[in-house]
mmCIF file of N, CA and C in Angstrom:
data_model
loop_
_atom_site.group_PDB
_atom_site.id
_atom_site.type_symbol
_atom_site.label_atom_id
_atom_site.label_comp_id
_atom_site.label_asym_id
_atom_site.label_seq_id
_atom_site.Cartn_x
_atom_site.Cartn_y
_atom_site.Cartn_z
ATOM 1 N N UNK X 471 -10.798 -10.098 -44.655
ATOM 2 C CA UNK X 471 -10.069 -9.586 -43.514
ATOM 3 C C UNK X 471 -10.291 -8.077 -43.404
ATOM 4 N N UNK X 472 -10.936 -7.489 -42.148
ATOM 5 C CA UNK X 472 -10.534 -5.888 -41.810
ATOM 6 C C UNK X 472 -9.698 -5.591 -41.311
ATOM 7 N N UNK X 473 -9.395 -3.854 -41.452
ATOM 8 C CA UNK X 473 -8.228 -4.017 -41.277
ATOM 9 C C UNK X 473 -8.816 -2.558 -40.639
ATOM 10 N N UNK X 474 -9.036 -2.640 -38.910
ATOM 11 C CA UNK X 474 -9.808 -1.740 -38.420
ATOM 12 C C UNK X 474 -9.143 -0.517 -38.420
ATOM 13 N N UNK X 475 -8.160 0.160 -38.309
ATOM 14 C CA UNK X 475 -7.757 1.508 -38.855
ATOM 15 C C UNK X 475 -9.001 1.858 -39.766
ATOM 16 N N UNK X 476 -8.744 1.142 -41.144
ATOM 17 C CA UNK X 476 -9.738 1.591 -42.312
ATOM 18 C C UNK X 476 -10.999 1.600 -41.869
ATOM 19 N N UNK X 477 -11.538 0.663 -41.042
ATOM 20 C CA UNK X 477 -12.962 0.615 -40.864
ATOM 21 C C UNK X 477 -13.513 1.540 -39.694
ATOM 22 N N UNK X 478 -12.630 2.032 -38.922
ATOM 23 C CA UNK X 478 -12.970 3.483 -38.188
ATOM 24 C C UNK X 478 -13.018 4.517 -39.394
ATOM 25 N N UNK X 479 -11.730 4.639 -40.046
ATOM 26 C CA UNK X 479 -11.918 5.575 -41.313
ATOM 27 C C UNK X 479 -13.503 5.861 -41.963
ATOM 28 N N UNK X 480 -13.571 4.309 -42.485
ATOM 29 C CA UNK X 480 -15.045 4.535 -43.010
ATOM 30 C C UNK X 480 -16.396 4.889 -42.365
ATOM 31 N N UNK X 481 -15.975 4.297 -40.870
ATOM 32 C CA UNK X 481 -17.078 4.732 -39.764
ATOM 33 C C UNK X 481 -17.244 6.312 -40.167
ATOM 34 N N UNK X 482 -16.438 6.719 -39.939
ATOM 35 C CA UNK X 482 -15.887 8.319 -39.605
ATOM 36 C C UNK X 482 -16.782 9.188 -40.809
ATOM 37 N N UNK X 483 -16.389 8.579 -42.458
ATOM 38 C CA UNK X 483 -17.146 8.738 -43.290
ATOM 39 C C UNK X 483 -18.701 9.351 -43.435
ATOM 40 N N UNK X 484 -19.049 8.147 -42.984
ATOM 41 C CA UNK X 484 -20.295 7.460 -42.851
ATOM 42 C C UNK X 484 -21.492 8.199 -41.800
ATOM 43 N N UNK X 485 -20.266 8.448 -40.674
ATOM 44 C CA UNK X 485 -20.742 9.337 -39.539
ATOM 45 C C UNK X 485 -21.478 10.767 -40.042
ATOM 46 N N UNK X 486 -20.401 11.154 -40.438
ATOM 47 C CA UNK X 486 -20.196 12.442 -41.044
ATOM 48 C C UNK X 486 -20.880 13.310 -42.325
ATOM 49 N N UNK X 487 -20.898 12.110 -42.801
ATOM 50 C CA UNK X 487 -22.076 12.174 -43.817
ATOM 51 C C UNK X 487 -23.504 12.364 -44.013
ATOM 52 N N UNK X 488 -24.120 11.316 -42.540
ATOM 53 C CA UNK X 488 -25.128 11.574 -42.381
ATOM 54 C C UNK X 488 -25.555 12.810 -41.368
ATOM 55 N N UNK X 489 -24.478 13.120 -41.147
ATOM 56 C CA UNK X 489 -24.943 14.539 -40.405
ATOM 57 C C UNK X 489 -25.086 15.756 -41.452
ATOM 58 N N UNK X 490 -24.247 15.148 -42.730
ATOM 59 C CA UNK X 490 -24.793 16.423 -43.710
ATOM 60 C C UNK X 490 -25.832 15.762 -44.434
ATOM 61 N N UNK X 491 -26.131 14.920 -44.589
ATOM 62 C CA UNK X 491 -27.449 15.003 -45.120
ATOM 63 C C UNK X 491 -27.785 13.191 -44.695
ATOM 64 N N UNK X 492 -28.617 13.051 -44.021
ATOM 65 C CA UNK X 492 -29.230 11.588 -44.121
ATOM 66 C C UNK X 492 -31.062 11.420 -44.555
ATOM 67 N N UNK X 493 -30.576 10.397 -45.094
ATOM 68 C CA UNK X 493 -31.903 10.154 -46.175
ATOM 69 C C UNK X 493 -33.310 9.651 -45.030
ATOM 70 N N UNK X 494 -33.003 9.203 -43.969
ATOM 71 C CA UNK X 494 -33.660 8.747 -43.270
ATOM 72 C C UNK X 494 -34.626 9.869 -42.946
ATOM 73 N N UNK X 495 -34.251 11.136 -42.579
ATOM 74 C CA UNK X 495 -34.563 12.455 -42.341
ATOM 75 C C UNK X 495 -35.087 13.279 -43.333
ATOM 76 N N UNK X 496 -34.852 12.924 -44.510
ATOM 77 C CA UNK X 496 -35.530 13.607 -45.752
ATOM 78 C C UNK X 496 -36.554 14.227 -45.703
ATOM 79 N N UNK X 497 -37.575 13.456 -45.294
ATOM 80 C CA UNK X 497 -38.593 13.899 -45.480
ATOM 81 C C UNK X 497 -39.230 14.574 -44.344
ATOM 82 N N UNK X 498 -38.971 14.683 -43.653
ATOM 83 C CA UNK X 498 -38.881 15.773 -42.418
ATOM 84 C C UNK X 498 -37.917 16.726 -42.510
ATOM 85 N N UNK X 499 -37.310 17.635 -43.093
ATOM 86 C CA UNK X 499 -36.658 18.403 -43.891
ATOM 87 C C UNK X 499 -37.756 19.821 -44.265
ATOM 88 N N UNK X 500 -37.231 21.016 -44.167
ATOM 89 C CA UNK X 500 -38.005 21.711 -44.870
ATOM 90 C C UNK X 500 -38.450 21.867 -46.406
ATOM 91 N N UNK X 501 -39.087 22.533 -47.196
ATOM 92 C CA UNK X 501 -38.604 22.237 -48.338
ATOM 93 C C UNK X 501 -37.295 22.874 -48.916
ATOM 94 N N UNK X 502 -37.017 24.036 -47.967
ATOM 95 C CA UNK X 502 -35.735 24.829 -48.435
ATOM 96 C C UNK X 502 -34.273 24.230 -48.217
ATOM 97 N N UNK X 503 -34.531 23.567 -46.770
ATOM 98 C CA UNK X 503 -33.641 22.510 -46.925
ATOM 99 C C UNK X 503 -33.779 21.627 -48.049
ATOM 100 N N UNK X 504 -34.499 20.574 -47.927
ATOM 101 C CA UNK X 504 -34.508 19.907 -49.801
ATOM 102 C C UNK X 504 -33.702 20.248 -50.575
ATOM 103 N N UNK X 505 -34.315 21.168 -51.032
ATOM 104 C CA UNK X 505 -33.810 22.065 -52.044
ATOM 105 C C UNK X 505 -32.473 22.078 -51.847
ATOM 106 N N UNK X 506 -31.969 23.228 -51.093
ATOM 107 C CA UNK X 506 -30.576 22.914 -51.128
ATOM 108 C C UNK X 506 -29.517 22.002 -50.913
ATOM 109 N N UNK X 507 -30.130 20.774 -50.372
ATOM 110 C CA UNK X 507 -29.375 19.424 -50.147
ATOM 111 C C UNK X 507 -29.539 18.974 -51.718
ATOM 112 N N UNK X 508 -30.602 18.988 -52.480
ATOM 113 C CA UNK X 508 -30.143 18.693 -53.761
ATOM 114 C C UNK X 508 -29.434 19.549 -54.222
ATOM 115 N N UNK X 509 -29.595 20.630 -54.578
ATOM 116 C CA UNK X 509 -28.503 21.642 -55.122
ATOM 117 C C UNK X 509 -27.295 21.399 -54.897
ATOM 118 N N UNK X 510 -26.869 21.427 -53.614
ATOM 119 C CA UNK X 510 -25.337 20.668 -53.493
ATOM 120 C C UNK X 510 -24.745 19.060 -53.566
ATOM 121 N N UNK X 511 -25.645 18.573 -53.565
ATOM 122 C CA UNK X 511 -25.551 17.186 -54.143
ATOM 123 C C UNK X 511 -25.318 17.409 -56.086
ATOM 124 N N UNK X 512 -26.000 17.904 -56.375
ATOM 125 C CA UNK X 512 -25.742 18.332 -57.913
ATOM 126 C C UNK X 512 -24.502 19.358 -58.447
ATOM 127 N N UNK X 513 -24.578 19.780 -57.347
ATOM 128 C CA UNK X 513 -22.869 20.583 -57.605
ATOM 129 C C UNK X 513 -21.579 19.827 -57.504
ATOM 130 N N UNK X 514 -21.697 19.252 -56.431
ATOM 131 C CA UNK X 514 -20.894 17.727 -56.138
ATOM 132 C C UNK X 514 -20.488 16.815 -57.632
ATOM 133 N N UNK X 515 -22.067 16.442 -57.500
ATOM 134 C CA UNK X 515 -21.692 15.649 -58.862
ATOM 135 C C UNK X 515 -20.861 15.881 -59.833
ATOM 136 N N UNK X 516 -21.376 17.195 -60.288
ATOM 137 C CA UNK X 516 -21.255 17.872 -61.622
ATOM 138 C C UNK X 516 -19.697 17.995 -61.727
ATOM 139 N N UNK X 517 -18.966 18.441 -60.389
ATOM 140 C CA UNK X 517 -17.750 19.000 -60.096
ATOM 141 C C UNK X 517 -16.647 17.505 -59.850
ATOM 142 N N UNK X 518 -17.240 16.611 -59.909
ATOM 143 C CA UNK X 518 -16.573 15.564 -59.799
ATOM 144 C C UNK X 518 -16.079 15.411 -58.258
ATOM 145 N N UNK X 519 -16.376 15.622 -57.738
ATOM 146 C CA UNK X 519 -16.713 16.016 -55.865
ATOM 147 C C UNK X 519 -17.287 14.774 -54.932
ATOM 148 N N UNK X 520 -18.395 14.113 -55.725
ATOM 149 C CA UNK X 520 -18.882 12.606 -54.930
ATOM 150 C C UNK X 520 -19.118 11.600 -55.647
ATOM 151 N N UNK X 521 -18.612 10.925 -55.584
ATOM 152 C CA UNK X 521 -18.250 10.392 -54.160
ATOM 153 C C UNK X 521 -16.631 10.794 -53.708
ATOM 154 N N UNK X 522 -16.498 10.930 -52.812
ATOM 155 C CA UNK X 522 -15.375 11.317 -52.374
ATOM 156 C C UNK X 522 -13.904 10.793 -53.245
ATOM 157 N N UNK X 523 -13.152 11.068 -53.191
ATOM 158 C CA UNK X 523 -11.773 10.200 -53.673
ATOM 159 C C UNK X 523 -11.306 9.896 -52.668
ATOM 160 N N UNK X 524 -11.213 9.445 -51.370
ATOM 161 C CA UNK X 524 -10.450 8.912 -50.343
ATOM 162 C C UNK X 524 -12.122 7.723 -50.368
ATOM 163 N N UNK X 525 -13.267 7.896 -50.205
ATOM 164 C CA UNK X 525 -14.140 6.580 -50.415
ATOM 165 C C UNK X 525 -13.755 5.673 -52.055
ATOM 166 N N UNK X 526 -13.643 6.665 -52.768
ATOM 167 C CA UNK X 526 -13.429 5.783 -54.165
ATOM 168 C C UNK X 526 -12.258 4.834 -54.490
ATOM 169 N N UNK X 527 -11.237 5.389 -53.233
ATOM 170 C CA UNK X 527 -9.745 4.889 -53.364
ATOM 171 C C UNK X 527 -10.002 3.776 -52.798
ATOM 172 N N UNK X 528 -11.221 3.598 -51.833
ATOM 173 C CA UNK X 528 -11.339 1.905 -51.120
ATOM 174 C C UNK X 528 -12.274 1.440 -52.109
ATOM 175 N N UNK X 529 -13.256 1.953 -52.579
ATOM 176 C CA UNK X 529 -14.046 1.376 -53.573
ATOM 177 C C UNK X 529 -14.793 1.416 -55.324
ATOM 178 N N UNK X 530 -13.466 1.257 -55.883
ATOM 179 C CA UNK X 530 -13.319 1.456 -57.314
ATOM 180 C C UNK X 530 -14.971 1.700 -57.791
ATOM 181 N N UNK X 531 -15.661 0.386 -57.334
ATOM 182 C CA UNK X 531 -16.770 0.374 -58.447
ATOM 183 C C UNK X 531 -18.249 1.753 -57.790
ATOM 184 N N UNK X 532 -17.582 2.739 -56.997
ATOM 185 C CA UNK X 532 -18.029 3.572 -56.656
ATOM 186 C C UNK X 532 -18.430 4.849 -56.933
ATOM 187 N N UNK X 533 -17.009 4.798 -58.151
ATOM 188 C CA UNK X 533 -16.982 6.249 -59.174
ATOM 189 C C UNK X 533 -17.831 6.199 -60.147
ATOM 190 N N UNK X 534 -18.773 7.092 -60.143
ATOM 191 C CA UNK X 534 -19.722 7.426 -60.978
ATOM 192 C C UNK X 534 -19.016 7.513 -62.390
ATOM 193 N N UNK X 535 -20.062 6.987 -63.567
ATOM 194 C CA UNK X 535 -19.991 6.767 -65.031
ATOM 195 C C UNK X 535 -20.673 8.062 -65.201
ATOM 196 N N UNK X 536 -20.333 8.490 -66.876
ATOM 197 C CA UNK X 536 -20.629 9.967 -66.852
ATOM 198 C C UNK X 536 -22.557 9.538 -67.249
ATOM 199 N N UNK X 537 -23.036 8.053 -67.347
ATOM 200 C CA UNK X 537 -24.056 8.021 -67.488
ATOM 201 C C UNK X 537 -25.076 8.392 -66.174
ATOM 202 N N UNK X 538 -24.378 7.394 -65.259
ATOM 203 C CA UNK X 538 -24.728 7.539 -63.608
ATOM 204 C C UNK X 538 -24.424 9.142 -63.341
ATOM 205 N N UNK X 539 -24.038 9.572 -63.659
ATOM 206 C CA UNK X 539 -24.359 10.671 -63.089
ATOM 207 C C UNK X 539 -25.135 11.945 -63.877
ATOM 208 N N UNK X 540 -25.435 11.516 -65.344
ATOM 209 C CA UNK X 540 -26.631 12.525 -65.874
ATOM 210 C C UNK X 540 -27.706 11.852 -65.381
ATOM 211 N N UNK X 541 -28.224 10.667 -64.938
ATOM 212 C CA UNK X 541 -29.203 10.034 -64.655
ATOM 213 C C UNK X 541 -29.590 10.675 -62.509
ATOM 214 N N UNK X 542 -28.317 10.499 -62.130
ATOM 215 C CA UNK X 542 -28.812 11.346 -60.795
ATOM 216 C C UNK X 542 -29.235 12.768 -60.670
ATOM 217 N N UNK X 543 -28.267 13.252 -61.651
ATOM 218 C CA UNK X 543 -28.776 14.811 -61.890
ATOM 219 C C UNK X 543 -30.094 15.250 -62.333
ATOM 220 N N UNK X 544 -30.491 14.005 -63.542
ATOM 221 C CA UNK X 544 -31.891 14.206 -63.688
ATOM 222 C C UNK X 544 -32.673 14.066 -63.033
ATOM 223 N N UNK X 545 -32.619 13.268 -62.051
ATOM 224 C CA UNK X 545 -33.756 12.726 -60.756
ATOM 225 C C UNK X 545 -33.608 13.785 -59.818
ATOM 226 N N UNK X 546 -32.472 14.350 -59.655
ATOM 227 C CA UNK X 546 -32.238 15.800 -58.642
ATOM 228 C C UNK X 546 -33.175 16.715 -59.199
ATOM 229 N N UNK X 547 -32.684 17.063 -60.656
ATOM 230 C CA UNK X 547 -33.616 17.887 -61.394
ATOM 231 C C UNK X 547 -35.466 18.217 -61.228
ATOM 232 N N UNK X 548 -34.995 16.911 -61.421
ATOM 233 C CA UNK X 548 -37.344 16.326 -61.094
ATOM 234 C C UNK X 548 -37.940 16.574 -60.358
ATOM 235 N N UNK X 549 -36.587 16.272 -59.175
ATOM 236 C CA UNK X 549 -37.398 16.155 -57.684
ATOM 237 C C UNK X 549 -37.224 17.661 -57.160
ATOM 238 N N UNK X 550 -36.060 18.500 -57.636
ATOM 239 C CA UNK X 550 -36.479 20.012 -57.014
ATOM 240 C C UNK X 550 -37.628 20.489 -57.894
ATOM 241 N N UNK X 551 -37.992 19.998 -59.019
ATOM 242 C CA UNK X 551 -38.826 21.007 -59.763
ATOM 243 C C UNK X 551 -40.499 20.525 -59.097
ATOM 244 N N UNK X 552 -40.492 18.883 -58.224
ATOM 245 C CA UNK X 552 -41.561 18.691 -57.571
ATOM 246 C C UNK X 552 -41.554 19.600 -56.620
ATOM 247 N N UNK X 553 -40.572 19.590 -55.925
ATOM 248 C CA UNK X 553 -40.452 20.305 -54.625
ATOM 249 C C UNK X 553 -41.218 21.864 -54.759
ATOM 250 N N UNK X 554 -40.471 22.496 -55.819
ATOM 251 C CA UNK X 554 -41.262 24.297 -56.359
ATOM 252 C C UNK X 554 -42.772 23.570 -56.317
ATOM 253 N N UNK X 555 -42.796 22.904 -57.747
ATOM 254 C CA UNK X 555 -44.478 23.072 -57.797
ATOM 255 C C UNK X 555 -45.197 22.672 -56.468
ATOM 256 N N UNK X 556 -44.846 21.694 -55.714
ATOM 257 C CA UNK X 556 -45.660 21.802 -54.209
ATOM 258 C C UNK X 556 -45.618 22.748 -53.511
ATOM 259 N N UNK X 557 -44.685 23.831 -53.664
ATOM 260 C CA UNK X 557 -44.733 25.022 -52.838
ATOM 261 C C UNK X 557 -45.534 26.256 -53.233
ATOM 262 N N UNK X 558 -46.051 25.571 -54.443
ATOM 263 C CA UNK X 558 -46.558 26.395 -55.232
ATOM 264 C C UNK X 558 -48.181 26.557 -54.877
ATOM 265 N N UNK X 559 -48.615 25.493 -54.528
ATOM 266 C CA UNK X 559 -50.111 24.904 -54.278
ATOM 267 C C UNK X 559 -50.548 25.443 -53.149
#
């Protein structure tokens, strides 16, 4: 059962989200953008920041494990340090 209040809520989310960063768009992105969309995605993390707590409050199995999240940080890590060395070339 929905319970459409919530599911505008999550629309709203969802909306909003991808206006700060959608993956679809990535790669058409500068690299400085990149860059700093990971950077604050990794600050997020780190700070206990995302996933949101009003998304986590609808979906428990959403909150990152402190494993899941050295494992995203590392892939953040990788992928800005690809990002330099291609800017580098």
């Amino acid at each position: 059962m929905n319970i459409q209040p919530a599911g505008w809520f999550m629309a709203g989310h969802i909306r909003d989200g991808k206006k700060e960063l959608n993956f679809n768009e990535y790669g058409a992105y500068s690299s400085k953008r990149q860059r700093s969309k990971l950077k604050g995605m990794r600050e997020q993390i780190m700070e206990g920041e995302m996933p949101l707590n009003s998304y986590s409050l609808m979906h428990a199995d959403a909150r990152l494990t402190a494993d899941q999240k050295e494992l995203v940080t590392k892939w953040i890590d990788t992928t800005l340090t690809s990002i330099e060395d291609r800017n580098k070339n």
